[in-house]
Coordinates of C-alpha atoms in Angstrom, one line a residue:
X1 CA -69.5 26.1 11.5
X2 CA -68.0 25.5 7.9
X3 CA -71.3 24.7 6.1
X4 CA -71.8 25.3 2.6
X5 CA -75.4 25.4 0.9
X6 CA -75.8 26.6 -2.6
X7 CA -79.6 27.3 -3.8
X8 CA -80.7 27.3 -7.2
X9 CA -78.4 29.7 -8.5
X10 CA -78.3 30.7 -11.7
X11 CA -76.2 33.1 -13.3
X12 CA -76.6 35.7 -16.9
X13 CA -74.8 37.8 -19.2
X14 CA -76.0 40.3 -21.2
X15 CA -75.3 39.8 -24.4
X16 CA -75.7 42.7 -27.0
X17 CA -76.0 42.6 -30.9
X18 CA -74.0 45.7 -31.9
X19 CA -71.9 48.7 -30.1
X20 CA -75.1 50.6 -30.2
X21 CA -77.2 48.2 -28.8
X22 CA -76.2 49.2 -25.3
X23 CA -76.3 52.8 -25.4
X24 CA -80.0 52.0 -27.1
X25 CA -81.0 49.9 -24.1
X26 CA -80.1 53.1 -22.0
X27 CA -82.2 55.7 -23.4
X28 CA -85.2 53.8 -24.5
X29 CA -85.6 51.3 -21.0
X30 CA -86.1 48.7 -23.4
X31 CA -83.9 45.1 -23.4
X32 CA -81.5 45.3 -26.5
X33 CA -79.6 42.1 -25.1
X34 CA -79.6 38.2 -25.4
X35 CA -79.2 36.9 -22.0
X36 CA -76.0 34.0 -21.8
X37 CA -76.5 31.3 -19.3
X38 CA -73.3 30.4 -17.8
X39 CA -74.9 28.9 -14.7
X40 CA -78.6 27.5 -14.5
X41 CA -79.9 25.9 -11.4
X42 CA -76.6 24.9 -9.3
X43 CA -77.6 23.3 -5.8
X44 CA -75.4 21.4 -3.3
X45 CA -74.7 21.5 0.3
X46 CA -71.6 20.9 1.8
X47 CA -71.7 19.8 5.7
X48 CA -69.2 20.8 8.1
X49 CA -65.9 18.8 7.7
X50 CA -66.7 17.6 4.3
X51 CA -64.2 17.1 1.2
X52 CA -66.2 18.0 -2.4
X53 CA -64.6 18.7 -5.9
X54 CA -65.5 20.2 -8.5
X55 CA -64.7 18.9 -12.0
X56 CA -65.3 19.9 -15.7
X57 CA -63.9 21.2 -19.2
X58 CA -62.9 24.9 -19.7
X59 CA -65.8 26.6 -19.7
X60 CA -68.3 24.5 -17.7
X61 CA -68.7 27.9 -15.1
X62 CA -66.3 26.2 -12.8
X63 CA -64.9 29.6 -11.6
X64 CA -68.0 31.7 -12.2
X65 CA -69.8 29.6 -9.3
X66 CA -66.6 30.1 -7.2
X67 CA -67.1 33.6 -8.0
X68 CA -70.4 33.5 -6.2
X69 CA -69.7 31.1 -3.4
X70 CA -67.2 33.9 -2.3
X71 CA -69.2 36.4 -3.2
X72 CA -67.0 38.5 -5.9
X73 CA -69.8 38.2 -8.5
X74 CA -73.8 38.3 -7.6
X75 CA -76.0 35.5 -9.1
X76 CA -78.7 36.6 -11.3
X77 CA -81.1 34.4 -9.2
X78 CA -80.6 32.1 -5.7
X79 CA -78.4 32.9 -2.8
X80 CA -75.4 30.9 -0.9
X81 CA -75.0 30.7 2.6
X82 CA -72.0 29.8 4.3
X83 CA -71.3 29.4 8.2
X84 CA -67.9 30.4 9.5
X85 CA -65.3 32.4 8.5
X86 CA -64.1 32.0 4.3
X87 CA -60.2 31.2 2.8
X88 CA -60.2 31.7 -0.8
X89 CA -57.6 30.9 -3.3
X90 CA -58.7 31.3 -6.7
X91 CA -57.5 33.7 -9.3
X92 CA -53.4 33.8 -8.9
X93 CA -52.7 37.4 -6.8
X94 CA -56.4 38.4 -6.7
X95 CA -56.4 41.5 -4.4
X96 CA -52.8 41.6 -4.7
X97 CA -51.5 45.2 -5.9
X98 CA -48.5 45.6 -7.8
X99 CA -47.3 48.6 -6.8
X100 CA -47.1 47.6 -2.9
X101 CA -44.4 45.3 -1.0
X102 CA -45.5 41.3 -0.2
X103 CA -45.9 42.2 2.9
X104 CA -48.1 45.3 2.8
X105 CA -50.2 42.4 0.5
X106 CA -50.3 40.5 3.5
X107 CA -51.5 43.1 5.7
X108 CA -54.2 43.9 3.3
X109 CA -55.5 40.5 2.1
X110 CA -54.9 39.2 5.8
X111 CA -57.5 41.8 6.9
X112 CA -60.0 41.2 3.6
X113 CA -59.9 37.5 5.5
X114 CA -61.7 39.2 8.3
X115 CA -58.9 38.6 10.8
X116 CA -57.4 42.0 12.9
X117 CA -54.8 44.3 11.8
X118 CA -52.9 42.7 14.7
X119 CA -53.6 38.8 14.1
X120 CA -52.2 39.6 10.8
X121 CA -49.1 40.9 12.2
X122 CA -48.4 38.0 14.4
X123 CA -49.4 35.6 11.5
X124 CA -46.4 37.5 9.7
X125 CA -43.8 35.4 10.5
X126 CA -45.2 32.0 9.8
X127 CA -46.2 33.7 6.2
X128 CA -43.0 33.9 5.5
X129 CA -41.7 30.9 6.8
X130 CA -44.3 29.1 4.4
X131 CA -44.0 31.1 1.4
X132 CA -40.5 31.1 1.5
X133 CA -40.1 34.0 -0.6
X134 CA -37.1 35.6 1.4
X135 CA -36.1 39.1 0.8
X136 CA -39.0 39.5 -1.7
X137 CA -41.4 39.8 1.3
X138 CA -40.4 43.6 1.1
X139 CA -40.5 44.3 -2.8
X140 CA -43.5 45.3 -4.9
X141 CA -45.9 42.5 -5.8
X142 CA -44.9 43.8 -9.6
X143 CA -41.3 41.7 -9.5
X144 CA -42.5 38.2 -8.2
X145 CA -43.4 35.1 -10.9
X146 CA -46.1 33.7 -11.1
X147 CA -45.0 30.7 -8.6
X148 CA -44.3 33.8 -5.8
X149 CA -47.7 35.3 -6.3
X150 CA -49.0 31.9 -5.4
X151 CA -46.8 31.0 -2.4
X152 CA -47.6 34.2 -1.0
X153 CA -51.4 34.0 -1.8
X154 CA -51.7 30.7 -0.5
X155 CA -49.6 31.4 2.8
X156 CA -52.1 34.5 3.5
X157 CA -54.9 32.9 3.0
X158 CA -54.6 29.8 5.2
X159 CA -52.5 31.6 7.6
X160 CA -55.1 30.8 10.1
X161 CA -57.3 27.8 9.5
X162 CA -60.5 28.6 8.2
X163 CA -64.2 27.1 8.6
X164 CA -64.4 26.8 4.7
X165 CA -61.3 26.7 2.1
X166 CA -61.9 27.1 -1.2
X167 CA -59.2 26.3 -3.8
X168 CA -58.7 26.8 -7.3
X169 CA -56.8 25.4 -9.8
X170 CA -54.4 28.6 -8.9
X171 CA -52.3 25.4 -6.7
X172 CA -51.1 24.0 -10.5
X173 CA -48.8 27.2 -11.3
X174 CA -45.5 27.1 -9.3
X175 CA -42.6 24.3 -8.7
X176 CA -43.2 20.9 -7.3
X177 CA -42.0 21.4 -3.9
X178 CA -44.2 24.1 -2.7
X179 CA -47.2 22.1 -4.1
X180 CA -46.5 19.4 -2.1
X181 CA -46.3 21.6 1.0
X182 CA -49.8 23.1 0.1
X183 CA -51.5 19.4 0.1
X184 CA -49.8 18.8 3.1
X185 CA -51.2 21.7 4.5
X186 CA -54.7 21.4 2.8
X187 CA -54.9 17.6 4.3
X188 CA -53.7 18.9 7.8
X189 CA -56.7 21.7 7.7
X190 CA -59.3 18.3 6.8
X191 CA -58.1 16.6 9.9
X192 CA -58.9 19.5 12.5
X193 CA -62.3 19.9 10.7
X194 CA -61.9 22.4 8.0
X195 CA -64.6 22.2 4.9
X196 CA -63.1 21.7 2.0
X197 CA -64.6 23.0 -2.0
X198 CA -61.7 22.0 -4.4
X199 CA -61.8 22.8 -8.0
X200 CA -59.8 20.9 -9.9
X201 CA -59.2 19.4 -13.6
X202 CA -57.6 16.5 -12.5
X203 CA -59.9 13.3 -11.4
X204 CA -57.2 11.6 -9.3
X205 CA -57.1 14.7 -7.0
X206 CA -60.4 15.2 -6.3
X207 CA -60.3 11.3 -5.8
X208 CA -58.0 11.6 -3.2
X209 CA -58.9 14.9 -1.7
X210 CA -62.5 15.1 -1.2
X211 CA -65.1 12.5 -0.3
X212 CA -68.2 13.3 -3.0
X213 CA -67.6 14.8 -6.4
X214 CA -69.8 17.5 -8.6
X215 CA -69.5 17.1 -12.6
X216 CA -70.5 20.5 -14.4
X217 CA -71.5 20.8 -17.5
X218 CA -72.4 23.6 -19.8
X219 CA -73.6 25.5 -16.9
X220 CA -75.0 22.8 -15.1
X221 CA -75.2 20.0 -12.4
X222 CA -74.8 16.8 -14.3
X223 CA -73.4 14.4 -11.5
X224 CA -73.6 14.7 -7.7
X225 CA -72.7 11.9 -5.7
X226 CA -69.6 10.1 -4.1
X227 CA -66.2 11.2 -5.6
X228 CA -65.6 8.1 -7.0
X229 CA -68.1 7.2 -9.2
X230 CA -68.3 11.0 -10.2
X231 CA -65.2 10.8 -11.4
X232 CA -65.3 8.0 -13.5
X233 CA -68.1 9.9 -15.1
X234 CA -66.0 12.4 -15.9
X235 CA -63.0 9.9 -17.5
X236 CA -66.0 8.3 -18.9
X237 CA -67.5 11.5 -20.7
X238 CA -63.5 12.9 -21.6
X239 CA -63.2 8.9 -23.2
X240 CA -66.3 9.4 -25.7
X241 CA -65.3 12.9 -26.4
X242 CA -62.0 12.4 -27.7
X243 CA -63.5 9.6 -29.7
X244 CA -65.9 11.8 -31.5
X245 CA -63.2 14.3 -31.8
X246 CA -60.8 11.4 -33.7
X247 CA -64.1 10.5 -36.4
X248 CA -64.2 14.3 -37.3
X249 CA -60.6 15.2 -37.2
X250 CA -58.0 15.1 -40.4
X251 CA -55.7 12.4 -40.7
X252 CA -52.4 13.5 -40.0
X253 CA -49.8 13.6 -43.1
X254 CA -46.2 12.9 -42.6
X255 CA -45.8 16.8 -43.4
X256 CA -47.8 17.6 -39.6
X257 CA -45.4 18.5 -37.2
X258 CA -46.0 16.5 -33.9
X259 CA -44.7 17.4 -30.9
X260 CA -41.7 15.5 -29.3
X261 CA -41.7 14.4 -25.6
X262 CA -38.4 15.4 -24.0
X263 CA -36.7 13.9 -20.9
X264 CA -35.7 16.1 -18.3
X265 CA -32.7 15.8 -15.9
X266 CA -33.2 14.2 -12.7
X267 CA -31.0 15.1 -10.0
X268 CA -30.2 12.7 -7.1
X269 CA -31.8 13.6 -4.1
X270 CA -29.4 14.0 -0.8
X271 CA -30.6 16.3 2.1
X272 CA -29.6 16.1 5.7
X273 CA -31.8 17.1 8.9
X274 CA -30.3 17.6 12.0
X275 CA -28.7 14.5 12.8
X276 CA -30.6 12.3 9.9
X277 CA -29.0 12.7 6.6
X278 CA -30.3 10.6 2.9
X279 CA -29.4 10.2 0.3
X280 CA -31.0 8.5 -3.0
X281 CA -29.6 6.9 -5.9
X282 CA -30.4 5.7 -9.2
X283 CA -29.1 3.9 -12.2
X284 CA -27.1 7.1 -14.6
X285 CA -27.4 9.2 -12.5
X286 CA -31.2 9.4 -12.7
X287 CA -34.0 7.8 -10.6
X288 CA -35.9 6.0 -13.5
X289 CA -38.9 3.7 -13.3
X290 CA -37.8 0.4 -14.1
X291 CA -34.2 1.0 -12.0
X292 CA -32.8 -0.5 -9.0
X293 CA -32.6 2.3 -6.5
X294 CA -31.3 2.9 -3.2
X295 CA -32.1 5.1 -0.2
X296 CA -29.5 5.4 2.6
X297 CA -30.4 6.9 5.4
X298 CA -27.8 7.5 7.9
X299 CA -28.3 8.1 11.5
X300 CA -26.2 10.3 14.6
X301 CA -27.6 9.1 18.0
X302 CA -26.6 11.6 20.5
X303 CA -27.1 9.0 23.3
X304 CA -27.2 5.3 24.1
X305 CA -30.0 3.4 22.0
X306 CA -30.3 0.1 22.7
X307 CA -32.5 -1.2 19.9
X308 CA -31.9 1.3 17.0
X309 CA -34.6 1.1 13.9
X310 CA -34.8 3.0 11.0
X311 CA -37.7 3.2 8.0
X312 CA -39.0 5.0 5.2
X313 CA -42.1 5.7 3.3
X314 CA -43.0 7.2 -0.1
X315 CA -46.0 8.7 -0.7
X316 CA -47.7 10.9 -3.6
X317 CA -47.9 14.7 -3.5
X318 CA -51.9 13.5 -2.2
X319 CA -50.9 12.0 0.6
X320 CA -51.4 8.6 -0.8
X321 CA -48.8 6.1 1.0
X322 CA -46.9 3.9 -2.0
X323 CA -45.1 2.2 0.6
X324 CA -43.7 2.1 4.5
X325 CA -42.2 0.0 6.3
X326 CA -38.7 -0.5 8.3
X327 CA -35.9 -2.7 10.2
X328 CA -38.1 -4.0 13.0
X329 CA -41.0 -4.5 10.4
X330 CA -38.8 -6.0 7.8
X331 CA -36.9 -8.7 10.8
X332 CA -33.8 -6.8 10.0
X333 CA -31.8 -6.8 13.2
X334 CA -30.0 -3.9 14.4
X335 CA -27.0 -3.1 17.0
X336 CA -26.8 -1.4 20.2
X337 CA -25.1 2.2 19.2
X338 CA -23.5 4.6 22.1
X339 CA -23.5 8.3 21.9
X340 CA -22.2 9.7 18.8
X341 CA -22.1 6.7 17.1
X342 CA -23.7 6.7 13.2
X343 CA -26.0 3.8 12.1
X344 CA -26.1 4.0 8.5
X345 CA -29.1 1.8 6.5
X346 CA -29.2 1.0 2.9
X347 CA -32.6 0.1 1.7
X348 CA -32.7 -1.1 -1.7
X349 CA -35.4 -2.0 -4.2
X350 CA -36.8 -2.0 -8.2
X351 CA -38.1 1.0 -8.7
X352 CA -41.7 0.1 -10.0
X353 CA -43.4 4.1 -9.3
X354 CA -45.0 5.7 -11.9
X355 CA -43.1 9.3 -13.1
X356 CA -43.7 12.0 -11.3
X357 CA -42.9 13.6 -7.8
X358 CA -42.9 12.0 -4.4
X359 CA -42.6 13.0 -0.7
X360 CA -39.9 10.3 1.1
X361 CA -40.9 9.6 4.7
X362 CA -38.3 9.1 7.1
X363 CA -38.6 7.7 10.8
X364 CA -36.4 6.4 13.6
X365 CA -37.4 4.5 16.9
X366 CA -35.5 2.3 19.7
X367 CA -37.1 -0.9 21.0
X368 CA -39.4 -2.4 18.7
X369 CA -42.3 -5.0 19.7
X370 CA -45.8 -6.6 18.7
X371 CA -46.8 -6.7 15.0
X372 CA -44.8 -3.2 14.2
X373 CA -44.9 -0.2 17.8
X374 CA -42.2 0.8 19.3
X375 CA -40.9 2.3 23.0
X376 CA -39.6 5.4 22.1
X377 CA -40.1 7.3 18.4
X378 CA -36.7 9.4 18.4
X379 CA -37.2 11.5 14.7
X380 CA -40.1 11.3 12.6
X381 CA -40.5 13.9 9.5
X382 CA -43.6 12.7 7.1
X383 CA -42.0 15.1 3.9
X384 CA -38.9 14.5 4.5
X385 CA -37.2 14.7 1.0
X386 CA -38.9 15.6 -2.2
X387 CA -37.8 13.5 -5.5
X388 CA -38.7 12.7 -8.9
X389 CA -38.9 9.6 -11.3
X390 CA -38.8 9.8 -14.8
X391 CA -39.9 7.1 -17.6
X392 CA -37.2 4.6 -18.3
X393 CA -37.3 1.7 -20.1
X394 CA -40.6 0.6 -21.9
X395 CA -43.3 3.3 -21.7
X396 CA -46.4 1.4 -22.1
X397 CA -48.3 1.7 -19.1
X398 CA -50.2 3.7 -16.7
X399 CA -51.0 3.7 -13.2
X400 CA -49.3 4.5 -9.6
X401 CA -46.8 1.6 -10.0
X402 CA -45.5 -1.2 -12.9
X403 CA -46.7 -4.5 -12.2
X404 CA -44.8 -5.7 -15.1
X405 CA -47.1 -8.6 -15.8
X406 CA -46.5 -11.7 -17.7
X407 CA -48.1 -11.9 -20.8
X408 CA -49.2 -15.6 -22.2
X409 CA -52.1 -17.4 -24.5
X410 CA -53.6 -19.9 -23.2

């Protein structure tokens, strides 16, 4: 179950001249039309368990071919077949209506999934636990953002885990903190065995998502193969065509207005979880690249530990782990700590991350041994905090982190 095969499909538009042309077509039987290719010849099979992306400028037929695969729009020639049951997020709100509550939406779209009137109403609960829309559940579709129509869209849809989930670019609209909890959810669905066709237009996510990449262009198939390589195609292709773009473009005058960047507030991160609390601080009040920072996390045991250890990890919104370690790992030696006793560690370091938003691992075990394992894990939350790093200081690199290399000639 879950596999995806995709047969020479092609897809048309008719095209007509004139307002007339149409009505002409009708009475005479004849073809008054052009025919516009948006798709020619697309074939790929996707096995069972299997990561692929799908990259490539506006206009490529990215979300035509999605179209097909789910079977919204008919190809003008070669078929699809998919095993298993479908989860579909592509347009923001598709098959949403306005007029009725969030939750009638659910019942509705839950159903369209193929599951029962009644798995949809014991899925209810854990929809809104995700989407984490509150008392907007109950009020028509009409009222929500943009961000709500996609929290509740993508709670429905993967309410149940599906054979074969197919995601748009629909995951880019909303705030930072619910993205993170779809990728957690996306990479949770890989693990139990879930296929996975992800549109995206940014290379580093279909990197880090999928295991083989497809490049579209114009309509067609130009690069099929491991994600890698496919997407350094891509960077490749985007590289040559800003540089043709720069030969034929005006110079600009002093007169051109060019846009500024701006710098946005950071605010310090502190959130507390039963009895593990953290905090994060940063130089001015803002965690900056470039900055010494500290995370504290602090610790209520509710019994007798006799060798208390505490760590952290950060990791990207992909899963990608930027660093983990802790106490025992690091040789740092703890204390024996009695019931209701806090244990509060400081870790401090440069903060060398690229901007941009990252989930803070958090984890506490008693009686470390060997090269890192432990007795007895006592609190482990992978997301447990969700904070952001701005540029500071010099702005003249790119990457996941700032080697700041020394420069010399020799």
């Amino acid at each position: 179950m879950g596999k995806l095969v995709v047969s020479n499909v092609s897809k048309a538009y008719k095209r007509y001249p004139g307002k007339w042309a149409r009505v002409l077509e009708w009475l005479t039987g004849k073809p008054c039309h052009d025919k516009n290719w948006v798709l020619r010849d697309i074939s790929f099979t996707i096995n069972p368990g299997e990561a692929v992306g799908i990259i490539g400028v506006n206009g490529a037929g990215k979300s035509t071919l999605l179209k097909i695969i789910t079977g919204t729009t008919q190809p003008t020639s070669g078929s699809v077949h998919i095993e298993g049951r479908v989860a579909a997020l592509l347009e923001l709100g598709m098959g949403f209506h306005s007029d009725f509550t969030g939750r009638q939406n659910v019942m509705m779209a839950g159903q369209l999934l193929g599951l029962h009137a009644d798995e949809v109403a014991a899925c209810m609960p854990a929809v809104e636990a995700f989407a984490e829309i509150n008392e907007y559940i109950d009020r028509p579709v009409r009222m929500y953002s943009s961000g709500m129509q996609m929290r509740l869209a993508f709670s429905v849809a993967t309410a149940v885990r599906p054979d074969v989930l197919i995601v748009d670019e629909a995951l880019s609209v909303g705030d930072v903190y619910f993205q993170h909890k779809c990728m957690q959810r996306i990479r949770s669905f890989q693990a139990e065995g879930t296929t996975l066709l992800f549109v995206s237009h940014s290379p580093d996510t279909v990197r880090m998502l999928c295991q083989r990449g497809i490049m579209l262009e114009h309509g067609r198939v130009v690069r099929i193969g491991d994600a890698t390589s496919v997407m350094d195609y891509y960077r490749a292709s985007q590289v040559r065509r800003m540089d043709s773009d720069v030969e034929t473009s005006p110079e600009i005058s002093e007169k051109t207005p060019v846009a500024e960047g701006r710098d946005s507030k950071i605010v310090l991160a502190n959130k507390s979880h039963g009895t593990v609390s953290v905090k994060i601080t940063g130089a001015n009040n803002k965690i900056q690249s470039g900055d010494e920072i500290g995370i504290s996390i602090s610790v209520d045991f509710n019994s007798y530990t006799s060798d208390p250890h505490i760590g952290f990890g950060i990791r990207t919104k992909m899963g990608i782990t930027i660093y983990e370690a802790n106490t025992y790992t690091l040789g740092f030696q703890t204390k024996p700590v009695v019931s209701g006793e806090r244990l509060t560690i400081c870790f401090s370091f440069l903060c060398v991350m690229t901007p941009g938003t990252y989930e803070l691992v958090v984890g506490v075990a008693n009686g470390g041994y060997a090269d890192g394992g432990f007795e007895n894990s006592l609190f482990f939350d992978q997301s447990f905090m969700i904070f952001e790093v701005a540029m500071g200081g010099a702005a003249g690199w790119n990457g996941l982190c700032n080697l700041q290399p020394k420069i010399a000639i020799v």
